[in-house]
Coordinates of N, CA and C in Angstrom, one line a residue:
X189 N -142.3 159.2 -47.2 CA -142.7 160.5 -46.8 C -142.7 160.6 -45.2
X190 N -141.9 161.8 -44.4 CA -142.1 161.8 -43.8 C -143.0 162.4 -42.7
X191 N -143.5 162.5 -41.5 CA -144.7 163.2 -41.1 C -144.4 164.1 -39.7
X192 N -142.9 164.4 -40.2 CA -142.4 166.1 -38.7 C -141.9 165.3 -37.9
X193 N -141.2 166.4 -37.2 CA -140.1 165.7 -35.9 C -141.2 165.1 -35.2
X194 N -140.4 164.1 -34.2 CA -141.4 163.7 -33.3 C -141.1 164.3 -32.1
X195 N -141.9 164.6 -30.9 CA -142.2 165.1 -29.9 C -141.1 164.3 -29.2
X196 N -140.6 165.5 -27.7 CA -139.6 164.5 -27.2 C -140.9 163.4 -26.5
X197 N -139.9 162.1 -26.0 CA -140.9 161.0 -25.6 C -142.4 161.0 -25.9
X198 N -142.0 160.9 -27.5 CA -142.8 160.0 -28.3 C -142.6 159.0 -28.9
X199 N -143.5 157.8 -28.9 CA -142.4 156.5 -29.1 C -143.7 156.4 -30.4
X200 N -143.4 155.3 -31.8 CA -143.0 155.1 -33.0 C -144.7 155.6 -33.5
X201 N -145.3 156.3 -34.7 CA -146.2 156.7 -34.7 C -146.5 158.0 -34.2
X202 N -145.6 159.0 -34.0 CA -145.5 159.9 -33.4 C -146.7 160.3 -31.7
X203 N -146.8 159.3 -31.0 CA -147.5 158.9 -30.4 C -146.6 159.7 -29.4
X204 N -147.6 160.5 -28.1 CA -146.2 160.8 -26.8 C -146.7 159.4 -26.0
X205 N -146.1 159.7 -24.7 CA -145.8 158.4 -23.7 C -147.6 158.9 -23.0
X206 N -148.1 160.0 -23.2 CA -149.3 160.7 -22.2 C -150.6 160.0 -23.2
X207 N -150.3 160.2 -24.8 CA -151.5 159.8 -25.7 C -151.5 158.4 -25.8
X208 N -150.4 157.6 -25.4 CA -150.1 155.6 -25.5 C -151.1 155.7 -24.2
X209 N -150.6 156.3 -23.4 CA -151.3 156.0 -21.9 C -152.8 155.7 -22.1
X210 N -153.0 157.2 -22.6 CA -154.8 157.2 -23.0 C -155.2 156.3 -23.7
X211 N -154.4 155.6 -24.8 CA -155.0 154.6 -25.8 C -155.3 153.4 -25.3
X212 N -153.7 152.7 -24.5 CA -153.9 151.8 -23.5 C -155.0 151.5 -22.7
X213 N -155.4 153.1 -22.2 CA -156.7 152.6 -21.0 C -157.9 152.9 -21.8
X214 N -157.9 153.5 -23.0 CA -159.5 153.3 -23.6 C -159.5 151.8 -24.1
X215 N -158.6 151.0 -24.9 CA -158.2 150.0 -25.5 C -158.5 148.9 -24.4
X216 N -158.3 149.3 -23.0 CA -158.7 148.4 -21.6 C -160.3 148.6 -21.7
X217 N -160.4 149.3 -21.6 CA -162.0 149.8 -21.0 C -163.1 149.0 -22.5
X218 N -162.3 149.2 -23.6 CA -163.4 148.7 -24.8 C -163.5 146.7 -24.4
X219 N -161.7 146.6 -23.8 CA -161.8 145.2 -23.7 C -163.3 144.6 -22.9
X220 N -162.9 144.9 -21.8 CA -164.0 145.0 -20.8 C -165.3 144.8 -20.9
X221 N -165.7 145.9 -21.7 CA -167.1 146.4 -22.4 C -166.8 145.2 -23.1
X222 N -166.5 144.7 -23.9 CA -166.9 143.5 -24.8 C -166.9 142.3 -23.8
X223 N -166.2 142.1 -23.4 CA -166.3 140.4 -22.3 C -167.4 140.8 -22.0
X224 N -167.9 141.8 -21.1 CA -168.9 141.2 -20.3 C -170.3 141.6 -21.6
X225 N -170.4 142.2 -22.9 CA -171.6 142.0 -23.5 C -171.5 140.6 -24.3
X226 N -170.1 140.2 -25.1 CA -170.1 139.4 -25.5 C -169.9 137.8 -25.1
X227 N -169.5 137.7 -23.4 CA -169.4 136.8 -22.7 C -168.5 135.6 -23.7
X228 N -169.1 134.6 -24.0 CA -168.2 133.7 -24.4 C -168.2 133.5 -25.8
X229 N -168.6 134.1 -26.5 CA -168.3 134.5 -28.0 C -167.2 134.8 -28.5
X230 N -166.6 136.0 -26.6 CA -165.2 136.5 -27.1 C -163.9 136.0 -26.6
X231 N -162.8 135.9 -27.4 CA -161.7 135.1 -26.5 C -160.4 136.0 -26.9
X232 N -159.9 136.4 -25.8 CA -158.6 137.5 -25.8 C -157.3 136.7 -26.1
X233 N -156.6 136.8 -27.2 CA -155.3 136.2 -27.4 C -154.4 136.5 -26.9
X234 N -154.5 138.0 -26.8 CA -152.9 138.4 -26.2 C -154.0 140.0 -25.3
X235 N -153.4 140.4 -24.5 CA -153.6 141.5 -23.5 C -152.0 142.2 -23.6
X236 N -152.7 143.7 -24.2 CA -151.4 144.6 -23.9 C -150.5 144.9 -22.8
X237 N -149.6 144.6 -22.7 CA -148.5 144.8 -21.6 C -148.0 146.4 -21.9
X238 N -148.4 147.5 -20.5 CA -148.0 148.6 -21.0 C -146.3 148.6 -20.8
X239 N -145.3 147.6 -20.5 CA -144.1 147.8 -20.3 C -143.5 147.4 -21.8
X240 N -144.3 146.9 -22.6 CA -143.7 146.3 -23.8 C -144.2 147.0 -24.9
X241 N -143.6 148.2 -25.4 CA -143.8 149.1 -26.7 C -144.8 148.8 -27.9
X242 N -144.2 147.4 -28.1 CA -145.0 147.0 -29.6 C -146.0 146.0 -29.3
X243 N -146.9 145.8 -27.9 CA -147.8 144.5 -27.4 C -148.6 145.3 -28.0
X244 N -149.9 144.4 -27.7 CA -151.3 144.9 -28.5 C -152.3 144.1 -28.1
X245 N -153.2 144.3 -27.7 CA -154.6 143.6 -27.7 C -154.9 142.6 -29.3
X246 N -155.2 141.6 -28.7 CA -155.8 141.0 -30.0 C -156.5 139.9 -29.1
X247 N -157.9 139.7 -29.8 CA -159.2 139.1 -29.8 C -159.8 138.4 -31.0
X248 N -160.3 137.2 -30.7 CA -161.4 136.6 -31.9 C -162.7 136.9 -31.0
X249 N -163.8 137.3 -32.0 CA -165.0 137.5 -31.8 C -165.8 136.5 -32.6
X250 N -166.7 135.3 -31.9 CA -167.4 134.3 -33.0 C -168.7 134.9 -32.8
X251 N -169.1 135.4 -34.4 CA -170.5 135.9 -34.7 C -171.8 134.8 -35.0
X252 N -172.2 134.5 -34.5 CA -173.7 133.9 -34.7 C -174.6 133.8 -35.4
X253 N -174.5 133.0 -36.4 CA -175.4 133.4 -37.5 C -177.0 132.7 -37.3
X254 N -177.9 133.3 -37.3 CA -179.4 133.0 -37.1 C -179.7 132.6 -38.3
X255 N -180.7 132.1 -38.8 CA -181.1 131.4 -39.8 C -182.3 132.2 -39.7
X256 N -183.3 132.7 -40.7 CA -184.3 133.6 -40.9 C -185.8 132.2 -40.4
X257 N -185.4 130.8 -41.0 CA -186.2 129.9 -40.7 C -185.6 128.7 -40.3
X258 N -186.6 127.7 -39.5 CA -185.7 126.6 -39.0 C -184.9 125.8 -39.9
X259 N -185.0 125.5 -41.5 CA -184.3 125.3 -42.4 C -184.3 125.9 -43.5
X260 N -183.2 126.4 -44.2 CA -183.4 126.8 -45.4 C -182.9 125.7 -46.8
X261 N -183.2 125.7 -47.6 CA -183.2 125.0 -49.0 C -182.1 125.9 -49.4
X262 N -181.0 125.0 -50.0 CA -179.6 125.6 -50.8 C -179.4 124.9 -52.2
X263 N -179.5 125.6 -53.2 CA -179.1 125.0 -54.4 C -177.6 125.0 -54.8
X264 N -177.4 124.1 -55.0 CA -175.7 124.3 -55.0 C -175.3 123.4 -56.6
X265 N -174.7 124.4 -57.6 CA -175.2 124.8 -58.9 C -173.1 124.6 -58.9
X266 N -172.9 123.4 -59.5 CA -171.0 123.3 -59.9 C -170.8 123.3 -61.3
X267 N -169.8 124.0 -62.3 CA -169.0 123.1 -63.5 C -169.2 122.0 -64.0
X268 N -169.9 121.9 -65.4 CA -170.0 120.2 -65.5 C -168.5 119.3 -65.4
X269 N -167.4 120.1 -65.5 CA -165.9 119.6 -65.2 C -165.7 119.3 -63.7
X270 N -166.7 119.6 -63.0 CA -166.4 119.4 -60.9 C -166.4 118.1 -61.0
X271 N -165.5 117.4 -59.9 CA -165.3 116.0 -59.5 C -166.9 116.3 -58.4
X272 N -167.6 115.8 -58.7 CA -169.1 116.3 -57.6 C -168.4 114.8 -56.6
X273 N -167.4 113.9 -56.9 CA -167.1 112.8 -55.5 C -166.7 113.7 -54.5
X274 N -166.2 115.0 -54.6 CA -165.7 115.3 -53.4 C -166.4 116.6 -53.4
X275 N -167.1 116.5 -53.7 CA -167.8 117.5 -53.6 C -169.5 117.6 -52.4
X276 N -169.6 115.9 -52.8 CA -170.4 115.5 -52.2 C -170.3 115.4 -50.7
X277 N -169.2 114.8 -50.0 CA -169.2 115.2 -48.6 C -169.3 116.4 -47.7
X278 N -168.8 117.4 -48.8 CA -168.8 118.9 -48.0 C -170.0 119.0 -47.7
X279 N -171.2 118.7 -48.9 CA -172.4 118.9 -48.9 C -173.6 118.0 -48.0
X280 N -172.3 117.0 -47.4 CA -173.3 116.1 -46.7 C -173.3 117.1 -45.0
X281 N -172.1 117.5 -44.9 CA -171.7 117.9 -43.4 C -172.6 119.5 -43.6
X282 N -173.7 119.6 -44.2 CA -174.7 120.6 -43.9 C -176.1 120.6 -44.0
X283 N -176.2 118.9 -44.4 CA -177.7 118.6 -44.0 C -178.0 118.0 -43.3
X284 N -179.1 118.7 -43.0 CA -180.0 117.8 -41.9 C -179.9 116.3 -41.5
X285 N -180.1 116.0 -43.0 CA -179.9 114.2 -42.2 C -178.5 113.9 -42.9
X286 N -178.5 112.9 -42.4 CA -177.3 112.3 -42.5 C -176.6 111.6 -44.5
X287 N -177.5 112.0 -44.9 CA -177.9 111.3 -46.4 C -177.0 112.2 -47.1
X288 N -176.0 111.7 -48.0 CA -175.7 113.1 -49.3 C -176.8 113.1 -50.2
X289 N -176.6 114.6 -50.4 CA -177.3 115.3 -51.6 C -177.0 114.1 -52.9
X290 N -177.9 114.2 -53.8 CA -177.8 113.5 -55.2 C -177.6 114.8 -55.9
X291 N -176.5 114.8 -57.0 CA -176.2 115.8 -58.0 C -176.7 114.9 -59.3
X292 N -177.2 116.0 -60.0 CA -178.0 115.6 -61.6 C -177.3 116.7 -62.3
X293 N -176.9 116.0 -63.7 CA -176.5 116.9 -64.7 C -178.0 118.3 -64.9
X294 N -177.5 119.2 -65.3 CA -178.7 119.9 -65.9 C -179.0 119.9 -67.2
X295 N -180.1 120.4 -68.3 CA -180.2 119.9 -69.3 C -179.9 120.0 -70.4
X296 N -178.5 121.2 -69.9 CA -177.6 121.6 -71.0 C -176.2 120.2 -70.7
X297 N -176.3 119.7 -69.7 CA -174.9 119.1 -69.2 C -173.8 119.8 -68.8
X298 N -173.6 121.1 -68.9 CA -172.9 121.9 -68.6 C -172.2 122.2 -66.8
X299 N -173.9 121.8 -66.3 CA -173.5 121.9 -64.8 C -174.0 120.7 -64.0
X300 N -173.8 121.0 -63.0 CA -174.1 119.9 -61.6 C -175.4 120.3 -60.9
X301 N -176.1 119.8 -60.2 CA -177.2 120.4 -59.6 C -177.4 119.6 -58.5
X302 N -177.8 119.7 -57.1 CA -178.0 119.5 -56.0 C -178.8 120.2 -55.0
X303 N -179.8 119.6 -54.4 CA -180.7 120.6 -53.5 C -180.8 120.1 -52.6
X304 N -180.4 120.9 -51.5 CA -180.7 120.1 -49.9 C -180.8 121.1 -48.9
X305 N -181.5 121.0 -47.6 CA -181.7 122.0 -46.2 C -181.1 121.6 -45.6
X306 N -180.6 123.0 -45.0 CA -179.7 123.4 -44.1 C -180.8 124.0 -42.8
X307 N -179.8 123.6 -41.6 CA -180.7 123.9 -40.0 C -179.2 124.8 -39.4
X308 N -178.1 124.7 -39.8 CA -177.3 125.2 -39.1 C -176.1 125.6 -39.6
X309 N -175.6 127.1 -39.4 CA -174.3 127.4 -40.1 C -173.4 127.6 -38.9
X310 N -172.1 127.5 -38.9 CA -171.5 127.7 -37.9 C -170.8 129.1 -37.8
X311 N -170.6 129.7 -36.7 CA -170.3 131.0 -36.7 C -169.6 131.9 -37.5
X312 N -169.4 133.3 -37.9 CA -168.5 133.8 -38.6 C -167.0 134.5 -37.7
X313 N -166.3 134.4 -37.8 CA -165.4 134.6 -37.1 C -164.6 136.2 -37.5
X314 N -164.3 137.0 -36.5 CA -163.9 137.9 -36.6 C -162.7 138.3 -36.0
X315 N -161.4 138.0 -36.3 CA -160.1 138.4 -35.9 C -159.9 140.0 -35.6
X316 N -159.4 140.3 -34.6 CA -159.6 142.0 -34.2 C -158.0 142.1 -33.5
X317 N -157.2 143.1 -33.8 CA -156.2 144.0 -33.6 C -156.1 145.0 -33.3
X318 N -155.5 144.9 -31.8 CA -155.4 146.8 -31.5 C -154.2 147.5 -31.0
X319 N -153.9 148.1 -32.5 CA -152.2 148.7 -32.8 C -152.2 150.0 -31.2
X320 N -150.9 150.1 -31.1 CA -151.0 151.0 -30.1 C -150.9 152.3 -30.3
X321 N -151.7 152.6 -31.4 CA -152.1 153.7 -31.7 C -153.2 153.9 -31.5
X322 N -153.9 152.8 -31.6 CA -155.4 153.0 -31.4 C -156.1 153.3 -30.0
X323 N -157.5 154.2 -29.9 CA -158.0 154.9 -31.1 C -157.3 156.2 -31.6
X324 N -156.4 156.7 -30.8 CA -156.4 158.3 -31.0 C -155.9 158.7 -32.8
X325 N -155.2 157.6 -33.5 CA -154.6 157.3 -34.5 C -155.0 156.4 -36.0
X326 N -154.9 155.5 -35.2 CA -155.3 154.2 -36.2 C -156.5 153.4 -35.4
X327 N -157.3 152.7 -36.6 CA -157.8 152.1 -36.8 C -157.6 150.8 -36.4
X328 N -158.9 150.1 -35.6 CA -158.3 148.4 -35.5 C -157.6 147.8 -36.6
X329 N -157.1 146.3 -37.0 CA -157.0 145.8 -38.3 C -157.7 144.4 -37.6
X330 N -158.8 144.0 -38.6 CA -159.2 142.8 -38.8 C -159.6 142.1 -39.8
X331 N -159.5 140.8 -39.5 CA -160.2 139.9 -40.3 C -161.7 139.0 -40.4
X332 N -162.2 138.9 -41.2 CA -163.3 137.8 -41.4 C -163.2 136.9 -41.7
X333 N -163.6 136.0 -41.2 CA -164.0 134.9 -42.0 C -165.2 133.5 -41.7
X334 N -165.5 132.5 -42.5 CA -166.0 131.7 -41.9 C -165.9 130.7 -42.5
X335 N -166.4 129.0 -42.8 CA -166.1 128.3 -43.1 C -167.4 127.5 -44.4
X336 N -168.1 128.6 -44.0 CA -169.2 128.1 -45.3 C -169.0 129.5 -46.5
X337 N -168.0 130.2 -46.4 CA -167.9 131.1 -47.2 C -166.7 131.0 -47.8
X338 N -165.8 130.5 -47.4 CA -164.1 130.3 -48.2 C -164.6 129.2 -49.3
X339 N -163.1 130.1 -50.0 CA -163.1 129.7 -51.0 C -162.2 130.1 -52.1

């Protein structure tokens, strides 16, 4: 489907060269505004070059996860089919002390069971893209993620 002629000097997005301009310098201005609130959380991959059509801002933002208390208790509940041997390390690199968790059948045998406290998650990560349409047009595109949540 198509979406009408485009404007003379409008380049792809039916974008003219006057509305790129504007996106470019709000798309600067937002950069900005983030360094200095988010200081070193935030780290710029690439910085739009207004001579190059298809460049783009792109940023990781590392989000901070606070813990409600200085340790929380995690039940971590597997398949009685899990290899719990390799299971067990992942679960060591999030306690407190240096000890792995012991896993116990439960008393169906069906599952695994292990309980241990956590003091510390490590950040959530937020991948951020900014098409050169944005804002007047499109939307950022990003990603999430983190490493106690994959899977």
């Amino acid at each position: 489907m198509s979406g009408g002629p485009e404007e003379p000097g409008s380049v792809g997005g039916n974008v003219s060269m006057e509305k790129q301009q504007e996106n470019f310098e709000e798309q600067n201005d937002e950069i900005l505004a983030l360094e200095s609130i988010l200081e070193q959380n935030l780290s710029l991959r690439s910085r739009h070059q207004e001579e190059q059509e298809d460049s783009r801002f792109s940023f990781q933002v590392a989000v901070p996860v606070d813990l409600p208390r200085e340790q929380l208790e995690v039940q971590l509940w597997l398949p009685g089919d899990s290899n719990v041997k390799e299971a067990e390390p992942a679960a060591a690199c999030t306690t407190a002390s240096a000890s792995r968790p012991e896993f116990n059948r439960s008393i169906s045998g069906r599952r695994w069971h292990a309980s241990f406290d956590i003091s510390h998650l490590p950040p959530l990560t937020l991948d951020l893209t900014l098409p050169p349409t944005y804002p007047s047009q499109a939307p950022p595109s990003f990603v999430i993620s983190c490493l106690w949540l994959d899977g």
